CSV table of C-alpha atoms in Angstrom, one decimal:
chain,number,residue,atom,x,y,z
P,1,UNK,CA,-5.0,8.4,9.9
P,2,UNK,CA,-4.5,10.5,13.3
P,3,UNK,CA,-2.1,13.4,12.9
P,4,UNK,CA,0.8,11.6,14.8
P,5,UNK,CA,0.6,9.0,12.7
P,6,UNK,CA,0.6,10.6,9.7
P,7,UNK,CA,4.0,12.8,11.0
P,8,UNK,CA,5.6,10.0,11.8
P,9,UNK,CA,5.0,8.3,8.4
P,10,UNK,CA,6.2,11.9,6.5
P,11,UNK,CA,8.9,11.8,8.5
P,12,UNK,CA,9.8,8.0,7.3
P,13,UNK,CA,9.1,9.1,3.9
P,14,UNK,CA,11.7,11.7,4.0
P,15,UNK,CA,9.6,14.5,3.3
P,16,UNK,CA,11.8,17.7,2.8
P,17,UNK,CA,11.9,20.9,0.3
P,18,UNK,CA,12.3,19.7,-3.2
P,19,UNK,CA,10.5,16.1,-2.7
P,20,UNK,CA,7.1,15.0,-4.4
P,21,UNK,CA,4.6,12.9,-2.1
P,22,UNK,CA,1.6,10.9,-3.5
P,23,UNK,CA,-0.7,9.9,-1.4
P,24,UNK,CA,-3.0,7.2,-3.3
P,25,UNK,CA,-5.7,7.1,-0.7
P,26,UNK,CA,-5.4,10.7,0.4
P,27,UNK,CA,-8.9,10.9,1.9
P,28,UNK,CA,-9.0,14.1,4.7
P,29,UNK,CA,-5.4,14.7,3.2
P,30,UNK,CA,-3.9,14.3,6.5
P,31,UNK,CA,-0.4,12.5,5.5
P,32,UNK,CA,-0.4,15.3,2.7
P,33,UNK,CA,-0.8,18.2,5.5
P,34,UNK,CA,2.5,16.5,7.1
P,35,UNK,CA,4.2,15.9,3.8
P,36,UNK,CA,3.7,19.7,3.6
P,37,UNK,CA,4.5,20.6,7.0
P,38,UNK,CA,8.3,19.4,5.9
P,39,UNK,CA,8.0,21.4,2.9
P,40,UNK,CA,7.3,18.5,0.4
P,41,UNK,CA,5.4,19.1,-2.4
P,42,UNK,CA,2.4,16.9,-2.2
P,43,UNK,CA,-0.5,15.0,-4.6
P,44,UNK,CA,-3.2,12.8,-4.2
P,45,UNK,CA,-5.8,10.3,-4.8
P,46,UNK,CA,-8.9,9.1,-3.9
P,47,UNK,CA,-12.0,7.1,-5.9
P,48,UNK,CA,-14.3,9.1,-4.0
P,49,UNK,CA,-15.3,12.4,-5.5
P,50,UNK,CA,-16.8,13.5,-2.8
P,51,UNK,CA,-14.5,13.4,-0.5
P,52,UNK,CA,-12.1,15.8,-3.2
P,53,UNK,CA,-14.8,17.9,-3.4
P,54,UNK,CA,-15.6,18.3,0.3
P,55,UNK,CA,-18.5,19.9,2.0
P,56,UNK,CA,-19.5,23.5,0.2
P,57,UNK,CA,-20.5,26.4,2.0
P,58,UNK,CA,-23.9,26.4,3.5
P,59,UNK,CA,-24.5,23.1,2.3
P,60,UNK,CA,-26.8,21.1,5.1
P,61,UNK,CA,-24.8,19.2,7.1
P,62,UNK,CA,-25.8,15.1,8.6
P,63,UNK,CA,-27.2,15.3,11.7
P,64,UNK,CA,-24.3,13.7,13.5
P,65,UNK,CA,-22.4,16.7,12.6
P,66,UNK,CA,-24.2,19.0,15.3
P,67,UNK,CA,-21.2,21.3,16.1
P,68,UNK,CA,-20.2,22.0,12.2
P,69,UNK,CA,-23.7,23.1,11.2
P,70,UNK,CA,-22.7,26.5,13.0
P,71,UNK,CA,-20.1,27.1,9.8
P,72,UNK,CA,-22.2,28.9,7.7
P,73,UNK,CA,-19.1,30.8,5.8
P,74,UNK,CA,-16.3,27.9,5.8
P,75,UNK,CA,-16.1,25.6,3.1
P,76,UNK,CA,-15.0,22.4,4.7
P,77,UNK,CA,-12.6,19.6,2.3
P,78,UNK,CA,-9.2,18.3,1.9
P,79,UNK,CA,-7.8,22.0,0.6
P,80,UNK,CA,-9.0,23.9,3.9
P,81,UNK,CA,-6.6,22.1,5.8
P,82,UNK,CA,-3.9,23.5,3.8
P,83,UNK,CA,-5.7,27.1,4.4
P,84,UNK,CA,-6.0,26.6,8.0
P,85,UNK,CA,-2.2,25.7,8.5
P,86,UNK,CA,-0.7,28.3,5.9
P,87,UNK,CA,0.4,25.1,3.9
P,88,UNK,CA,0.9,25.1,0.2
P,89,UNK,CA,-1.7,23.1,-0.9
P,90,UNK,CA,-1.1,20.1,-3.2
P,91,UNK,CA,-0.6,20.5,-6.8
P,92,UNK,CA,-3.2,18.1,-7.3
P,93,UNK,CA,-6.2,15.8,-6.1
P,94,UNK,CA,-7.4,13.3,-8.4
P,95,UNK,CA,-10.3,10.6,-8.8
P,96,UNK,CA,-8.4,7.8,-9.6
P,97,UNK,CA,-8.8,4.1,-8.6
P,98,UNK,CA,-5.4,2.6,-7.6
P,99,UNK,CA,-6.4,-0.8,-8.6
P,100,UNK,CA,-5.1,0.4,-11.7
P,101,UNK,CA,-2.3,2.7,-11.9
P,102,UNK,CA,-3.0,6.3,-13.8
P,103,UNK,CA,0.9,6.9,-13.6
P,104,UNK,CA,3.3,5.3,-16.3
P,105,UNK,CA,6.2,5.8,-15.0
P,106,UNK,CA,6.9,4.9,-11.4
P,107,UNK,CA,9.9,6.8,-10.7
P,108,UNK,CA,8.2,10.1,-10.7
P,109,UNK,CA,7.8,10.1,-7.2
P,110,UNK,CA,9.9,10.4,-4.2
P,111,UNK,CA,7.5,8.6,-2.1
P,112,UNK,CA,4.2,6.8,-1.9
């Protein structure tokens, strides 16, 4: 998701102090950055470890990414955006495959 969009769509969500927001496909976390731009506190989700995990530091890079393999000392994942804006980061990223549901009840969040 681009980073207007994913404004807008915090912005829909009511993201403010106080609120929780779960993204269940968080991928580069970029609706959680927004969420946390409005000073929501923020969680998410994704099946794929390694996009939670990231890219570690001086870990090779693919070839397409010509311009990153210059980032010997930056650990590159979902958190260093947090880092990089002076965000809180979320209060948690987990594996979890939405098909079906790790939370019980659903009123825990303020939005999805």
């Amino acid at each position: 998701m681009t980073a207007e969009n994913s404004f807008l769509v915090a912005n829909f969500a009511h993201a403010a102090p106080g609120k929780l927001v779960f993204d269940p496909f968080c991928g580069s976390c970029s609706l959680l950055v927004s969420a946390a731009h409005f000073g929501a506190y923020t969680m998410g989700g994704d099946i794929d470890i390694r996009v939670i995990r990231g890219k570690e530091k001086d870990a090779p890079l693919p070839s397409h990414c010509r311009y990153a393999r210059t980032l010997k000392d930056v650990a590159i994942g979902p958190l260093s955006n947090f880092d990089q804006y002076g965000l809180m980061r979320p209060l948690d990223i987990v594996r979890c495959d939405n098909a079906n549901p790790v939370w019980r009840t659903p009123a825990v969040f303020d939005a999805v």
